[in-house]
Tab-separated table of C-alpha atoms in Angstrom:
chain	number	residue	atom	x	y	z
T	1	UNK	CA	0.044	-0.036	-0.031
T	2	UNK	CA	1.356	3.366	-0.916
T	3	UNK	CA	0.056	6.866	-0.219
T	4	UNK	CA	0.868	8.612	-3.431
T	5	UNK	CA	-2.548	9.967	-3.874
T	6	UNK	CA	-2.583	12.104	-0.662
T	7	UNK	CA	-4.517	15.205	0.030
T	8	UNK	CA	-5.005	17.200	3.251
T	9	UNK	CA	-8.112	19.348	2.575
T	10	UNK	CA	-11.356	18.522	0.820
T	11	UNK	CA	-10.436	21.229	-1.752
T	12	UNK	CA	-7.268	19.284	-2.674
T	13	UNK	CA	-9.226	16.086	-2.860
T	14	UNK	CA	-11.785	17.655	-5.311
T	15	UNK	CA	-8.998	19.261	-7.434
T	16	UNK	CA	-7.143	15.851	-7.659
T	17	UNK	CA	-10.326	14.020	-8.737
T	18	UNK	CA	-11.134	16.649	-11.196
T	19	UNK	CA	-7.749	16.122	-12.936
T	20	UNK	CA	-8.173	12.396	-12.655
T	21	UNK	CA	-11.558	12.387	-14.430
T	22	UNK	CA	-9.936	14.362	-17.338
T	23	UNK	CA	-7.365	11.766	-17.486
T	24	UNK	CA	-9.942	8.889	-17.498
T	25	UNK	CA	-11.806	10.554	-20.304
T	26	UNK	CA	-8.715	10.962	-22.394
T	27	UNK	CA	-7.783	7.372	-21.883
T	28	UNK	CA	-11.251	6.079	-22.922
T	29	UNK	CA	-10.851	7.900	-26.202
T	30	UNK	CA	-7.570	6.068	-26.845
T	31	UNK	CA	-9.300	2.726	-26.007
T	32	UNK	CA	-12.088	3.722	-28.452
T	33	UNK	CA	-14.690	3.150	-25.833
T	34	UNK	CA	-17.939	5.164	-26.227
T	35	UNK	CA	-18.812	5.710	-22.553
T	36	UNK	CA	-22.183	6.806	-21.364
T	37	UNK	CA	-21.350	6.791	-17.578
T	38	UNK	CA	-18.260	7.138	-15.601
T	39	UNK	CA	-18.748	6.407	-11.931
T	40	UNK	CA	-16.051	7.181	-9.356
T	41	UNK	CA	-15.362	4.276	-7.098
T	42	UNK	CA	-12.500	5.210	-4.828
T	43	UNK	CA	-8.950	6.348	-4.247
T	44	UNK	CA	-6.118	4.336	-2.617
T	45	UNK	CA	-3.189	2.911	-4.490
T	46	UNK	CA	-5.145	3.751	-7.621
T	47	UNK	CA	-7.996	6.080	-8.523
T	48	UNK	CA	-10.707	3.805	-9.891
T	49	UNK	CA	-13.923	4.310	-12.007
T	50	UNK	CA	-16.643	2.048	-13.243
T	51	UNK	CA	-17.309	2.845	-16.952
T	52	UNK	CA	-20.506	1.792	-18.788
T	53	UNK	CA	-20.412	2.040	-22.581
T	54	UNK	CA	-22.924	2.554	-25.272
T	55	UNK	CA	-22.815	-1.182	-26.042
T	56	UNK	CA	-23.991	-1.908	-22.521
T	57	UNK	CA	-20.642	-3.246	-21.355
T	58	UNK	CA	-18.932	-2.367	-18.047
T	59	UNK	CA	-15.266	-1.781	-17.447
T	60	UNK	CA	-13.017	-0.889	-14.528
T	61	UNK	CA	-10.547	2.053	-15.319
T	62	UNK	CA	-7.547	2.476	-13.005
T	63	UNK	CA	-5.262	5.423	-12.754
T	64	UNK	CA	-1.958	4.307	-11.230
T	65	UNK	CA	0.550	6.445	-9.330
T	66	UNK	CA	3.829	7.026	-11.185
T	67	UNK	CA	5.463	5.006	-8.334
T	68	UNK	CA	4.188	1.943	-10.097
T	69	UNK	CA	6.256	1.062	-13.112
T	70	UNK	CA	4.930	-0.426	-16.357
T	71	UNK	CA	6.849	-3.664	-15.589
T	72	UNK	CA	4.700	-4.202	-12.477
T	73	UNK	CA	1.578	-3.511	-14.394
T	74	UNK	CA	2.619	-5.906	-17.183
T	75	UNK	CA	3.194	-8.780	-14.695
T	76	UNK	CA	-0.134	-8.249	-12.993
T	77	UNK	CA	-1.879	-8.467	-16.434
T	78	UNK	CA	0.093	-11.653	-17.313
T	79	UNK	CA	-0.883	-13.219	-13.974
T	80	UNK	CA	-4.516	-12.414	-14.511
T	81	UNK	CA	-4.338	-13.944	-18.009
T	82	UNK	CA	-2.880	-17.188	-16.368
T	83	UNK	CA	-5.730	-17.246	-13.828
T	84	UNK	CA	-8.284	-17.016	-16.601
T	85	UNK	CA	-6.611	-19.963	-18.306
T	86	UNK	CA	-6.829	-21.849	-15.045
T	87	UNK	CA	-10.619	-21.324	-14.952
T	88	UNK	CA	-10.694	-18.603	-12.346
T	89	UNK	CA	-12.851	-15.567	-13.174
T	90	UNK	CA	-10.971	-12.311	-12.590
T	91	UNK	CA	-10.722	-8.940	-14.129
T	92	UNK	CA	-8.569	-8.949	-17.302
T	93	UNK	CA	-7.089	-6.068	-19.118
T	94	UNK	CA	-8.212	-4.942	-22.540
T	95	UNK	CA	-6.036	-3.473	-25.309
T	96	UNK	CA	-6.246	-0.294	-27.258
T	97	UNK	CA	-6.807	-0.516	-31.017
T	98	UNK	CA	-3.050	-0.221	-31.485
T	99	UNK	CA	-2.420	-3.221	-29.140
T	100	UNK	CA	-1.390	-1.519	-25.959
T	101	UNK	CA	-2.384	-2.990	-22.695
T	102	UNK	CA	-1.741	0.224	-20.622
T	103	UNK	CA	-1.360	3.822	-21.453
T	104	UNK	CA	0.740	6.626	-20.045
T	105	UNK	CA	-1.061	9.973	-20.520
T	106	UNK	CA	0.391	13.453	-19.623
T	107	UNK	CA	-1.701	16.477	-18.726
T	108	UNK	CA	-1.087	20.126	-19.019
T	109	UNK	CA	-2.028	20.702	-15.269
T	110	UNK	CA	0.784	18.593	-13.903
T	111	UNK	CA	-1.151	15.499	-13.022
T	112	UNK	CA	1.709	12.853	-12.769
T	113	UNK	CA	-0.134	9.530	-12.114
T	114	UNK	CA	-0.368	8.672	-15.756
T	115	UNK	CA	-0.300	4.880	-16.115
T	116	UNK	CA	-3.882	3.695	-17.098
T	117	UNK	CA	-5.267	0.299	-17.283
T	118	UNK	CA	-8.909	-0.666	-18.384
T	119	UNK	CA	-10.204	-3.969	-17.240
T	120	UNK	CA	-13.277	-6.061	-17.949
T	121	UNK	CA	-15.728	-5.804	-15.028
T	122	UNK	CA	-16.393	-8.845	-12.974
T	123	UNK	CA	-20.119	-8.878	-12.071
T	124	UNK	CA	-21.101	-9.987	-8.596
T	125	UNK	CA	-22.127	-8.665	-5.173
T	126	UNK	CA	-20.199	-8.148	-2.021
T	127	UNK	CA	-21.160	-10.382	0.832
T	128	UNK	CA	-19.232	-8.381	3.427
T	129	UNK	CA	-19.288	-10.105	6.820
T	130	UNK	CA	-22.611	-11.968	5.994
T	131	UNK	CA	-21.043	-15.105	4.469
T	132	UNK	CA	-22.967	-18.287	4.529
T	133	UNK	CA	-20.990	-21.363	5.500
T	134	UNK	CA	-20.873	-22.521	1.957
T	135	UNK	CA	-19.676	-19.202	0.712
T	136	UNK	CA	-16.924	-19.179	3.442
T	137	UNK	CA	-15.918	-22.685	2.308
T	138	UNK	CA	-15.823	-21.603	-1.346
T	139	UNK	CA	-13.653	-18.603	-0.460
T	140	UNK	CA	-11.137	-21.114	0.888
T	141	UNK	CA	-11.383	-23.198	-2.303
T	142	UNK	CA	-10.829	-20.106	-4.295
T	143	UNK	CA	-7.683	-18.981	-2.504
T	144	UNK	CA	-6.263	-22.530	-2.812
T	145	UNK	CA	-6.966	-22.470	-6.562
T	146	UNK	CA	-5.183	-19.036	-6.840
T	147	UNK	CA	-2.132	-20.421	-5.183
T	148	UNK	CA	-2.138	-23.555	-7.306
T	149	UNK	CA	-2.254	-21.312	-10.451
T	150	UNK	CA	0.477	-19.181	-9.006
T	151	UNK	CA	2.788	-22.268	-8.561
T	152	UNK	CA	2.535	-22.882	-12.309
T	153	UNK	CA	2.871	-19.298	-13.418
T	154	UNK	CA	5.883	-18.301	-15.453
T	155	UNK	CA	6.305	-14.644	-16.624
T	156	UNK	CA	7.375	-14.022	-20.245
T	157	UNK	CA	9.888	-11.489	-18.967
T	158	UNK	CA	12.004	-10.844	-15.896
T	159	UNK	CA	9.454	-8.381	-14.418
T	160	UNK	CA	9.397	-7.595	-10.788
T	161	UNK	CA	6.484	-7.284	-8.264
T	162	UNK	CA	6.404	-6.158	-4.706
T	163	UNK	CA	7.513	-8.524	-2.004
T	164	UNK	CA	5.284	-8.668	1.082
T	165	UNK	CA	7.304	-9.725	3.974
T	166	UNK	CA	9.835	-8.424	6.500
T	167	UNK	CA	10.895	-5.200	4.732
T	168	UNK	CA	7.321	-4.187	3.740
T	169	UNK	CA	6.164	-4.805	7.308
T	170	UNK	CA	8.990	-2.700	8.710
T	171	UNK	CA	7.995	0.191	6.351
T	172	UNK	CA	4.392	-0.099	7.556
T	173	UNK	CA	5.462	-0.040	11.140
T	174	UNK	CA	7.505	3.157	10.614
T	175	UNK	CA	4.377	4.904	9.197
T	176	UNK	CA	2.153	3.464	11.959
T	177	UNK	CA	4.502	4.898	14.636
T	178	UNK	CA	4.044	8.354	12.997
T	179	UNK	CA	0.214	8.239	13.343
T	180	UNK	CA	-0.286	5.927	16.319
T	181	UNK	CA	-1.004	9.023	18.552
T	182	UNK	CA	-4.156	9.693	16.645
T	183	UNK	CA	-5.937	6.506	17.834
T	184	UNK	CA	-3.795	4.764	20.513
T	185	UNK	CA	-2.812	5.456	24.021
T	186	UNK	CA	0.768	5.020	25.198
T	187	UNK	CA	-0.158	1.727	26.883
T	188	UNK	CA	-1.919	0.457	23.742
T	189	UNK	CA	0.988	1.531	21.507
T	190	UNK	CA	3.460	-0.360	23.720
T	191	UNK	CA	1.340	-3.542	23.209
T	192	UNK	CA	1.446	-2.933	19.419
T	193	UNK	CA	5.207	-2.658	19.617
T	194	UNK	CA	5.537	-5.877	21.642
T	195	UNK	CA	3.354	-7.657	19.013
T	196	UNK	CA	5.416	-6.218	16.236
T	197	UNK	CA	8.589	-7.595	17.752
T	198	UNK	CA	7.018	-10.996	17.959
T	199	UNK	CA	5.765	-10.808	14.330
T	200	UNK	CA	9.270	-9.864	13.082
T	201	UNK	CA	10.795	-12.750	15.173
T	202	UNK	CA	8.361	-15.222	13.635
T	203	UNK	CA	8.921	-13.866	10.007
T	204	UNK	CA	12.593	-14.248	10.582
T	205	UNK	CA	12.199	-17.952	11.306
T	206	UNK	CA	9.786	-18.709	8.421
T	207	UNK	CA	11.384	-20.759	5.578
T	208	UNK	CA	10.048	-20.062	2.078
T	209	UNK	CA	9.828	-22.890	-0.476
T	210	UNK	CA	8.053	-23.696	-3.687
T	211	UNK	CA	5.059	-25.030	-1.803
T	212	UNK	CA	4.295	-22.192	0.611
T	213	UNK	CA	5.549	-19.171	-1.200
T	214	UNK	CA	4.890	-17.468	-4.557
T	215	UNK	CA	2.644	-14.835	-6.233
T	216	UNK	CA	-0.130	-13.826	-3.947
T	217	UNK	CA	-3.126	-11.478	-4.245
T	218	UNK	CA	-1.820	-9.631	-1.125
T	219	UNK	CA	-5.089	-7.686	-0.573
T	220	UNK	CA	-7.689	-10.424	-0.325
T	221	UNK	CA	-10.207	-8.841	2.134
T	222	UNK	CA	-13.893	-9.314	1.574
T	223	UNK	CA	-14.125	-5.963	-0.299
T	224	UNK	CA	-11.994	-7.609	-3.045
T	225	UNK	CA	-14.309	-10.645	-3.384
T	226	UNK	CA	-17.647	-10.661	-5.244
T	227	UNK	CA	-20.078	-13.462	-5.366
T	228	UNK	CA	-22.377	-14.984	-8.061
T	229	UNK	CA	-24.583	-16.949	-5.711
T	230	UNK	CA	-22.289	-19.015	-3.704
T	231	UNK	CA	-19.341	-18.763	-6.110
T	232	UNK	CA	-16.593	-16.166	-5.193
T	233	UNK	CA	-14.562	-14.210	-7.679
T	234	UNK	CA	-11.488	-12.207	-6.627
T	235	UNK	CA	-11.006	-8.667	-7.860
T	236	UNK	CA	-8.352	-5.863	-7.489
T	237	UNK	CA	-4.994	-7.478	-8.025
T	238	UNK	CA	-3.291	-4.196	-7.746
T	239	UNK	CA	-1.120	-5.307	-4.786
T	240	UNK	CA	-0.253	-8.721	-6.189
T	241	UNK	CA	3.280	-9.676	-5.476
T	242	UNK	CA	5.444	-12.345	-3.884
T	243	UNK	CA	4.875	-13.654	-0.298
T	244	UNK	CA	3.785	-16.599	1.782
T	245	UNK	CA	0.481	-18.071	0.701
T	246	UNK	CA	-0.672	-17.866	4.251
T	247	UNK	CA	-0.704	-14.121	3.951
T	248	UNK	CA	-3.754	-14.393	1.586
T	249	UNK	CA	-5.573	-16.693	4.010
T	250	UNK	CA	-4.971	-14.372	7.016
T	251	UNK	CA	-6.104	-11.336	5.079
T	252	UNK	CA	-9.533	-12.651	4.253
T	253	UNK	CA	-10.035	-13.795	7.972
T	254	UNK	CA	-9.690	-10.257	9.470
T	255	UNK	CA	-13.427	-9.574	9.002
T	256	UNK	CA	-14.826	-13.047	9.598
T	257	UNK	CA	-15.984	-14.822	12.805
T	258	UNK	CA	-14.441	-18.042	14.008
T	259	UNK	CA	-16.816	-20.513	12.367
T	260	UNK	CA	-16.469	-18.728	8.884
T	261	UNK	CA	-12.577	-18.865	9.369
T	262	UNK	CA	-12.817	-22.662	10.057
T	263	UNK	CA	-14.985	-23.025	6.891
T	264	UNK	CA	-12.355	-21.094	4.891
T	265	UNK	CA	-9.573	-23.385	6.084
T	266	UNK	CA	-11.693	-26.502	5.284
T	267	UNK	CA	-12.327	-25.205	1.696
T	268	UNK	CA	-8.657	-24.412	1.291
T	269	UNK	CA	-7.462	-27.855	2.413
T	270	UNK	CA	-9.978	-29.509	0.125
T	271	UNK	CA	-7.660	-28.430	-2.782
T	272	UNK	CA	-4.208	-28.186	-1.208
T	273	UNK	CA	-2.820	-29.164	2.134
T	274	UNK	CA	-1.394	-26.916	4.758
T	275	UNK	CA	1.810	-27.526	6.562
T	276	UNK	CA	1.381	-29.351	9.956
T	277	UNK	CA	2.623	-26.227	11.912
T	278	UNK	CA	0.892	-23.605	9.837
T	279	UNK	CA	-1.476	-22.230	12.567
T	280	UNK	CA	0.945	-20.009	14.502
T	281	UNK	CA	2.255	-18.552	11.252
T	282	UNK	CA	-1.225	-17.832	10.141
T	283	UNK	CA	-1.970	-15.999	13.326
T	284	UNK	CA	1.318	-14.134	12.897
T	285	UNK	CA	0.170	-12.910	9.466
T	286	UNK	CA	-3.231	-11.958	10.846
T	287	UNK	CA	-1.591	-9.636	13.412
T	288	UNK	CA	0.756	-8.311	10.749
T	289	UNK	CA	-1.922	-7.524	8.182
T	290	UNK	CA	-4.119	-5.905	10.873
T	291	UNK	CA	-1.262	-3.523	11.733
T	292	UNK	CA	-0.435	-2.849	8.035
T	293	UNK	CA	-4.139	-1.908	7.465
T	294	UNK	CA	-4.011	0.540	10.391
T	295	UNK	CA	-0.750	1.913	9.028
T	296	UNK	CA	-2.413	2.409	5.615
T	297	UNK	CA	-5.539	4.186	6.926
T	298	UNK	CA	-4.248	6.074	10.015
T	299	UNK	CA	-3.112	9.030	7.839
T	300	UNK	CA	-6.659	9.647	6.685
T	301	UNK	CA	-8.353	11.859	9.265
T	302	UNK	CA	-11.772	10.717	7.959
T	303	UNK	CA	-11.027	7.213	9.255
T	304	UNK	CA	-9.711	8.217	12.697
T	305	UNK	CA	-12.885	7.643	14.616
T	306	UNK	CA	-13.557	4.292	12.964
T	307	UNK	CA	-10.004	3.041	13.783
T	308	UNK	CA	-10.386	4.148	17.305
T	309	UNK	CA	-13.675	2.204	17.639
T	310	UNK	CA	-12.012	-0.961	16.400
T	311	UNK	CA	-9.199	-0.903	19.002
T	312	UNK	CA	-11.195	-2.939	21.646
T	313	UNK	CA	-11.137	-5.818	19.149
T	314	UNK	CA	-7.549	-5.204	17.824
T	315	UNK	CA	-6.102	-5.045	21.298
T	316	UNK	CA	-8.021	-8.220	22.275
T	317	UNK	CA	-6.327	-10.143	19.461
T	318	UNK	CA	-2.911	-8.533	20.326
T	319	UNK	CA	-3.386	-9.543	23.937
T	320	UNK	CA	-4.029	-13.205	23.017
T	321	UNK	CA	-1.244	-13.235	20.534
T	322	UNK	CA	1.264	-11.951	23.117
T	323	UNK	CA	0.184	-14.502	25.624
T	324	UNK	CA	0.615	-17.341	22.967
T	325	UNK	CA	-3.033	-18.320	23.118
T	326	UNK	CA	-4.708	-19.442	19.808
T	327	UNK	CA	-7.457	-16.893	18.873
T	328	UNK	CA	-8.323	-17.304	15.195
T	329	UNK	CA	-10.956	-20.030	15.814
T	330	UNK	CA	-12.027	-18.838	19.238
T	331	UNK	CA	-14.423	-16.022	20.234
T	332	UNK	CA	-12.224	-13.383	21.637
T	333	UNK	CA	-13.897	-10.809	23.912
T	334	UNK	CA	-13.207	-7.124	23.325
T	335	UNK	CA	-11.020	-5.319	25.867
T	336	UNK	CA	-10.177	-1.815	26.632
T	337	UNK	CA	-6.699	-0.985	27.844
T	338	UNK	CA	-6.759	2.737	27.937
T	339	UNK	CA	-8.533	5.041	25.457
T	340	UNK	CA	-6.557	8.229	26.163
T	341	UNK	CA	-4.681	9.085	22.997
T	342	UNK	CA	-0.870	9.459	23.091
T	343	UNK	CA	-1.083	13.064	21.889
T	344	UNK	CA	-3.353	14.203	24.668
């Protein structure tokens, strides 16, 4: 997760999105798409729009920050092609009439985030936390299929993608420390630091091999899964990179309750087995991703109150983790350590 598209005031946000829409319209002209509606979706690592055309087709247009190089985009598109070949329904990039799979567009007003991709839209609905047991099971099946396809994936070029592990986690912690005072007390932050030390220690002892490590989605929360009935489809592969496969499993579990997590694991193991000692590593990734999420969102003042409200649950998980008690498949009661912010 990067923070290239940053803004401080609402006026800056509106100015940024006005520039972005002009870039989007320019790109659609080069893709020769006759649009009838451009709907803004959101802003994070990319600025995204849903585009409907006169032919009643729907596309996803993404404006990438210039921190993301074309090689990274190329590998993502190649990986998505491989997933389609493996029978997994995912967004796939379309080409311009001249055969380009991405564009780089400059603007007169200095808008620098100029890599553009247009993807076929994947239809479906978000289940959010209200997964049925079968849907949770099928999510596990889906993740296992993604990892099986990743094992057989070979890029046509020596393209690089992000690596989600020790270094990326340390970067997230450095940012989290800068913003911890907006939502944590000194006591709570000290628990976060202890948990971070334990995560780093566990990461340092993990051994990557061809079975447990490879290309992962790396942002597989429920917002990036849509359902056609009971069948899940993954979307938004913008963060895909290299990491432990358990990272994807842990990411989807953050917003699930214990019985749903259990069904996810059952579904996963119906396709590919997990290592005998996987559970402690899975809980390590759960805590790691939870902290990375707060690191990503803590700089946005619009989300401060929501993050504060979640700490009774986050701290409960951290408390169990530090005491070495399994928590993913158990109901963990929320706790309050001290709700006075560091900066007060």
